[in-house]
Every structure is written in structure tokens, then in C-alpha cells.
């Protein structure tokens, strides 16, 4: 059973930093792109950042310069370093991965359960 497990969320003051982690586990043949999304109350889920298996990255324009996505392929883990956090960054952050379970022969999209990030003084 493949699953993605996020960690690292919490409460932080404006201007602070957090580092989110998302580890994929289970019987995995390969992982293609990995990404972070977020969903604030009353808003649609939006892409924060994505990273390919070759570590090419893509960011939401509004977050460039403050957020950094990275991955450790040996650990099947993706990270999101968030700096200079603002109250508008408050949301549930979700990890997503396009991966092929062992024996499946194709890619599937998997989601983590989400981790809450609250930016408040």
C-alpha cells in the first residue's frame, strides 16, 4: 500500500520559517514529479511548487523567492522550505506525487493527508 505522509506543519509567527517534509512509502517502482499544493479556508486548492525526478522546479509566481522545493530520491521524500511566512500563507499543505507502484506499469497520482500551517502572531 503506497502512502504519502507529510510532517513539519504548525504555528509560526509572521516572518518565520517552516520546513515541510513528505515521505512516500510502500511498494514503489518509480516516482516522477512531486509537488506541494495548499488550500486555504474558502479557497480552491492551488499549486505551490513542483519538482521533477531530475530536480527541475516550478513555483507559483507569488511564492518565488520565499519557498524552495527539493527532494531526496534515495529517501522518496520531497521538502518545502518556507521563509518569510505571511498570514496569507495559512493553509493546509498537501503533498502530491506521480508514481508507479511496483508491478503497475503506469503512473498514478497520490495525495498526502495534509498538514496545517498557521501563520499568526
XYZ file of N, CA, C and O in Angstrom:
484
model
N 0.841 -1.187 0.000
C 0.000 0.000 0.000
C 0.885 1.249 0.000
O 1.669 1.456 0.910
N 0.751 2.043 -1.049
C 1.544 3.258 -1.158
C 0.864 4.373 -0.375
O -0.356 4.529 -0.429
N 1.647 5.144 0.340
C 1.099 6.301 1.010
C 2.128 7.423 1.076
O 3.332 7.175 1.030
N 1.606 8.641 1.177
C 2.431 9.823 1.358
C 2.111 10.391 2.737
O 0.935 10.571 3.078
N 3.138 10.673 3.494
C 2.947 11.179 4.848
C 3.703 12.492 4.984
O 4.930 12.537 4.848
N 2.943 13.551 5.270
C 3.539 14.876 5.459
C 3.850 15.113 6.929
O 3.203 14.544 7.818
N 4.808 15.986 7.168
C 5.136 16.417 8.521
C 5.761 17.807 8.458
O 6.160 18.261 7.380
N 5.816 18.462 9.607
C 6.501 19.745 9.693
C 5.610 20.966 9.796
O 6.107 22.080 9.954
N 4.308 20.771 9.701
C 3.418 21.919 9.831
C 3.335 22.401 11.271
O 3.866 21.770 12.176
N 2.642 23.524 11.456
C 2.479 24.049 12.790
C 2.154 25.518 12.790
O 1.792 26.090 11.755
N 2.299 26.117 13.956
C 2.033 27.541 14.141
C 3.357 28.300 14.125
O 4.303 27.915 14.836
N 3.419 29.361 13.344
C 4.634 30.158 13.246
C 4.252 31.627 13.175
O 3.188 31.978 12.653
N 5.096 32.487 13.697
C 4.842 33.919 13.651
C 5.160 34.473 12.266
O 5.994 33.910 11.536
N 4.524 35.574 11.897
C 4.867 36.216 10.617
C 6.358 36.500 10.540
O 6.969 36.945 11.520
N 6.928 36.218 9.369
C 8.361 36.374 9.174
C 9.167 35.138 9.503
O 10.366 35.079 9.194
N 8.533 34.158 10.098
C 9.232 32.931 10.471
C 9.356 31.949 9.325
O 8.958 32.230 8.183
N 9.912 30.786 9.639
C 10.162 29.748 8.642
C 9.643 28.398 9.122
O 9.555 28.148 10.330
N 9.310 27.567 8.172
C 8.946 26.178 8.422
C 9.490 25.324 7.289
O 9.613 25.803 6.156
N 9.761 24.071 7.606
C 10.169 23.116 6.580
C 9.232 21.927 6.625
O 9.147 21.228 7.635
N 8.521 21.718 5.530
C 7.629 20.582 5.410
C 8.357 19.416 4.745
O 9.201 19.626 3.865
N 7.995 18.219 5.162
C 8.525 17.005 4.550
C 7.372 16.105 4.131
O 6.317 16.108 4.760
N 7.596 15.347 3.090
C 6.604 14.378 2.633
C 7.355 13.138 2.162
O 8.131 13.207 1.201
N 7.112 12.028 2.839
C 7.786 10.781 2.510
C 6.812 9.799 1.872
O 5.720 9.567 2.415
N 7.200 9.257 0.747
C 6.412 8.218 0.086
C 6.918 6.857 0.539
O 8.131 6.622 0.576
N 5.986 5.981 0.878
C 6.379 4.657 1.347
C 5.489 3.598 0.711
O 4.433 3.898 0.176
N 5.944 2.364 0.812
C 5.200 1.256 0.229
C 5.979 0.634 -0.912
O 7.163 0.891 -1.086
N 5.288 -0.143 -1.702
C 5.924 -0.832 -2.820
C 5.918 0.079 -4.050
O 4.960 0.103 -4.815
N 7.010 0.817 -4.217
C 7.108 1.844 -5.250
C 8.170 1.468 -6.258
O 9.310 1.186 -5.884
N 7.796 1.489 -7.531
C 8.768 1.217 -8.592
C 9.521 2.485 -8.959
O 10.750 2.478 -9.075
N 8.788 3.569 -9.163
C 9.435 4.828 -9.519
C 8.536 5.994 -9.149
O 7.317 5.844 -9.051
N 9.179 7.152 -8.947
C 8.452 8.381 -8.665
C 8.827 9.410 -9.711
O 10.017 9.654 -9.933
N 7.842 9.993 -10.340
C 8.078 11.021 -11.340
C 8.058 12.377 -10.639
O 8.890 12.644 -9.775
N 7.129 13.225 -10.949
C 7.072 14.547 -10.331
C 6.491 14.459 -8.935
O 5.650 13.603 -8.635
N 6.947 15.376 -8.080
C 6.380 15.550 -6.752
C 6.044 17.025 -6.589
O 6.701 17.881 -7.205
N 5.046 17.315 -5.777
C 4.602 18.699 -5.694
C 3.963 18.983 -4.343
O 3.562 18.063 -3.619
N 3.876 20.268 -4.046
C 3.145 20.746 -2.887
C 2.000 21.640 -3.376
O 2.199 22.497 -4.256
N 0.846 21.422 -2.796
C -0.324 22.261 -3.021
C -0.769 22.806 -1.660
O -0.374 22.293 -0.609
N -1.613 23.824 -1.711
C -2.182 24.309 -0.456
C -3.634 24.732 -0.682
O -4.008 25.091 -1.805
N -4.382 24.672 0.396
C -5.783 25.077 0.337
C -6.129 25.868 1.592
O -6.076 25.325 2.701
N -6.447 27.131 1.381
C -6.862 27.986 2.479
C -8.383 27.885 2.645
O -9.087 27.508 1.698
N -8.901 28.226 3.815
C -10.350 28.149 4.042
C -11.117 28.964 3.013
O -10.795 30.132 2.766
N -12.111 28.335 2.384
C -12.946 29.022 1.421
C -12.325 29.233 0.060
O -12.914 29.892 -0.798
N -11.127 28.678 -0.154
C -10.445 28.858 -1.426
C -10.161 27.511 -2.081
O -10.192 26.463 -1.435
N -9.880 27.566 -3.380
C -9.542 26.346 -4.097
C -8.104 25.927 -3.797
O -7.258 26.747 -3.432
N -7.867 24.651 -3.960
C -6.503 24.145 -3.805
C -5.648 24.715 -4.937
O -6.063 24.743 -6.099
N -4.442 25.164 -4.600
C -3.555 25.760 -5.584
C -2.167 25.140 -5.516
O -1.719 24.698 -4.450
N -1.493 25.130 -6.668
C -0.138 24.627 -6.726
C 0.813 25.610 -6.052
O 0.785 26.810 -6.331
N 1.663 25.087 -5.189
C 2.706 25.887 -4.559
C 4.008 25.731 -5.328
O 4.630 26.703 -5.751
N 4.433 24.480 -5.499
C 5.696 24.209 -6.192
C 5.727 22.759 -6.630
O 5.066 21.907 -6.023
N 6.489 22.491 -7.673
C 6.639 21.128 -8.177
C 8.087 20.874 -8.540
O 8.843 21.812 -8.847
N 8.462 19.593 -8.519
C 9.842 19.218 -8.842
C 9.823 17.886 -9.572
O 9.121 16.956 -9.181
N 10.587 17.815 -10.660
C 10.647 16.579 -11.436
C 11.662 15.618 -10.821
O 12.406 15.967 -9.905
N 11.729 14.419 -11.375
C 12.694 13.437 -10.888
C 14.122 13.901 -11.137
O 15.040 13.501 -10.421
N 14.293 14.797 -12.112
C 15.612 15.356 -12.396
C 15.871 16.657 -11.682
O 16.853 17.349 -11.964
N 14.945 17.014 -10.748
C 15.073 18.208 -9.906
C 14.854 19.527 -10.618
O 15.281 20.572 -10.126
N 14.175 19.525 -11.739
C 13.701 20.783 -12.314
C 12.510 21.244 -11.491
O 11.659 20.435 -11.101
N 12.440 22.554 -11.236
C 11.412 23.070 -10.340
C 10.503 24.093 -11.015
O 10.877 24.726 -12.012
N 9.334 24.223 -10.433
C 8.352 25.192 -10.896
C 7.624 25.730 -9.671
O 7.277 24.951 -8.774
N 7.422 27.047 -9.638
C 6.800 27.681 -8.485
C 5.620 28.551 -8.902
O 5.612 29.123 -10.002
N 4.677 28.706 -7.985
C 3.655 29.729 -8.155
C 4.372 31.075 -8.170
O 5.259 31.323 -7.342
N 4.000 31.936 -9.094
C 4.699 33.211 -9.258
C 4.749 34.009 -7.953
O 5.766 34.641 -7.638
N 3.679 33.974 -7.192
C 3.593 34.799 -5.979
C 4.500 34.302 -4.865
O 4.722 35.017 -3.881
N 5.024 33.077 -5.014
C 5.822 32.486 -3.936
C 7.308 32.401 -4.264
O 8.113 32.011 -3.408
N 7.664 32.745 -5.488
C 9.077 32.669 -5.860
C 9.918 33.546 -4.952
O 9.567 34.677 -4.648
N 11.033 32.976 -4.517
C 11.932 33.724 -3.655
C 11.729 33.475 -2.179
O 12.628 33.709 -1.381
N 10.540 32.992 -1.798
C 10.295 32.708 -0.389
C 10.241 31.207 -0.107
O 10.622 30.765 0.971
N 9.758 30.438 -1.061
C 9.607 28.992 -0.887
C 10.608 28.259 -1.775
O 10.874 28.685 -2.902
N 11.134 27.156 -1.270
C 12.053 26.326 -2.040
C 11.656 24.861 -1.919
O 11.532 24.352 -0.807
N 11.462 24.218 -3.058
C 11.150 22.789 -3.081
C 12.407 22.006 -3.409
O 13.236 22.450 -4.223
N 12.564 20.855 -2.774
C 13.703 19.981 -3.050
C 13.263 18.544 -2.805
O 12.194 18.300 -2.254
N 14.083 17.599 -3.219
C 13.736 16.199 -2.998
C 14.991 15.365 -2.783
O 16.074 15.715 -3.254
N 14.788 14.264 -2.090
C 15.839 13.274 -1.872
C 15.312 11.983 -2.476
O 14.460 11.308 -1.877
N 15.782 11.651 -3.670
C 15.255 10.478 -4.369
C 15.565 9.184 -3.629
O 14.786 8.228 -3.696
N 16.674 9.136 -2.924
C 17.027 7.923 -2.182
C 16.059 7.662 -1.040
O 15.865 6.510 -0.634
N 15.448 8.727 -0.540
C 14.507 8.599 0.577
C 13.054 8.736 0.133
O 12.150 8.722 0.975
N 12.830 8.898 -1.170
C 11.468 9.117 -1.690
C 10.762 10.243 -0.949
O 9.576 10.148 -0.611
N 11.484 11.311 -0.717
C 10.988 12.410 0.111
C 11.110 13.738 -0.623
O 12.117 13.986 -1.294
N 10.086 14.562 -0.468
C 10.107 15.913 -1.004
C 9.975 16.883 0.161
O 9.303 16.581 1.152
N 10.643 18.028 0.029
C 10.661 19.026 1.081
C 10.129 20.364 0.542
O 10.228 20.645 -0.645
N 9.631 21.175 1.468
C 9.257 22.539 1.125
C 9.770 23.448 2.230
O 9.280 23.400 3.356
N 10.780 24.231 1.893
C 11.309 25.220 2.832
C 10.543 26.511 2.613
O 10.531 27.050 1.490
N 9.914 26.999 3.673
C 9.108 28.212 3.579
C 9.705 29.286 4.484
O 9.812 29.087 5.696
N 10.084 30.394 3.885
C 10.687 31.506 4.622
C 9.818 32.753 4.522
O 8.951 32.852 3.653
N 10.077 33.699 5.415
C 9.352 34.974 5.417
C 7.847 34.753 5.331
O 7.153 35.371 4.521
N 7.360 33.869 6.177
C 5.954 33.490 6.102
C 5.032 34.649 6.461
O 5.360 35.490 7.314
N 3.884 34.664 5.783
C 2.881 35.702 5.969
C 1.563 35.067 6.408
O 1.324 33.893 6.140
N 0.698 35.842 7.041
C -0.614 35.280 7.414
C -1.365 34.686 6.216
O -2.085 33.695 6.379
N -1.175 35.247 5.026
C -1.837 34.711 3.831
C -1.332 33.324 3.441
O -1.944 32.660 2.603
N -0.227 32.893 4.024
C 0.287 31.540 3.746
C -0.427 30.481 4.580
O -0.185 29.288 4.390
N -1.294 30.912 5.486
C -2.041 29.972 6.307
C -2.924 29.099 5.429
O -3.731 29.602 4.641
N -2.756 27.787 5.568
C -3.496 26.842 4.729
C -3.151 25.426 5.169
O -2.224 25.215 5.956
N -3.893 24.474 4.619
C -3.486 23.074 4.707
C -2.614 22.789 3.490
O -3.014 23.075 2.351
N -1.438 22.259 3.743
C -0.487 21.972 2.670
C -0.513 20.474 2.374
O -0.380 19.650 3.283
N -0.669 20.168 1.096
C -0.784 18.781 0.647
C 0.393 18.411 -0.252
O 0.795 19.180 -1.125
N 0.869 17.216 -0.073
C 1.896 16.652 -0.931
C 1.233 15.809 -2.024
O 0.228 15.132 -1.761
N 1.788 15.867 -3.210
C 1.289 15.062 -4.325
C 2.465 14.422 -5.047
O 3.522 15.034 -5.189
N 2.278 13.197 -5.491
C 3.332 12.512 -6.236
C 2.734 11.708 -7.376
O 1.688 11.056 -7.204
N 3.386 11.760 -8.507
C 3.046 10.897 -9.637
C 4.010 9.726 -9.579
O 5.203 9.894 -9.836
N 3.503 8.578 -9.201
C 4.407 7.444 -9.001
C 3.811 6.156 -9.537
O 2.597 6.033 -9.714
N 4.701 5.210 -9.806
C 4.301 3.905 -10.310
C 4.502 2.868 -9.214
O 5.647 2.576 -8.847
N 3.436 2.330 -8.677
C 3.602 1.227 -7.723
C 4.249 0.030 -8.419
O 4.097 -0.154 -9.641
N 4.949 -0.754 -7.682
C 5.607 -1.928 -8.238
C 4.605 -2.839 -8.945
O 3.575 -3.192 -8.374
N 4.918 -3.189 -10.196
C 4.073 -4.085 -10.948
C 2.902 -3.432 -11.646
O 2.146 -4.100 -12.361
N 2.707 -2.119 -11.459
C 1.540 -1.464 -12.039
C 1.720 -1.105 -13.511
O 0.754 -1.069 -14.270
N 2.938 -0.780 -13.892
C 3.206 -0.417 -15.279
C 2.726 0.957 -15.687
O 2.758 1.295 -16.878
N 2.259 1.755 -14.756
C 1.807 3.109 -15.097
C 1.911 3.990 -13.866
O 2.104 3.505 -12.748
N 1.788 5.307 -14.143
C 1.836 6.287 -13.076
C 0.441 6.543 -12.504
O -0.550 6.556 -13.245
N 0.396 6.748 -11.223
C -0.821 7.156 -10.536
C -0.516 8.404 -9.720
O 0.625 8.633 -9.311
N -1.560 9.195 -9.455
C -1.406 10.387 -8.631
C -1.826 10.058 -7.207
O -2.940 9.583 -6.969
N -0.915 10.317 -6.279
C -1.190 10.069 -4.874
C -1.143 11.394 -4.105
O -0.345 12.284 -4.431
N -1.968 11.465 -3.046
C -2.016 12.639 -2.189
C -1.755 12.265 -0.743
O -2.157 11.191 -0.291
N -1.091 13.178 -0.046
C -0.963 13.020 1.388
C -2.211 13.510 2.093
O -3.133 14.038 1.460
N -2.222 13.375 3.408
C -3.400 13.735 4.188
C -3.463 15.226 4.492
O -4.504 15.727 4.926
N -2.375 15.923 4.266
C -2.333 17.357 4.525
C -1.745 17.680 5.881
O -1.888 16.908 6.836
N -1.088 18.831 5.951
C -0.546 19.314 7.217
C -0.887 20.802 7.341
O -0.738 21.568 6.380
N -1.351 21.192 8.510
C -1.806 22.559 8.719
C -0.624 23.482 8.989
O 0.236 23.173 9.826
N -0.604 24.588 8.282
C 0.361 25.660 8.530
C -0.436 26.907 8.893
O -1.296 27.346 8.129
N -0.157 27.450 10.060
C -0.831 28.657 10.528
C 0.203 29.723 10.823
O 1.130 29.488 11.609
N 0.045 30.868 10.168
C 0.974 31.983 10.370
C 0.210 33.081 11.102
O -0.695 33.704 10.547
N 0.581 33.291 12.350
C -0.155 34.242 13.177
C 0.706 34.693 14.343
O 1.532 33.933 14.846
N 0.481 35.925 14.748
C 1.185 36.430 15.931
C 0.342 36.212 17.188
O 0.775 36.574 18.287
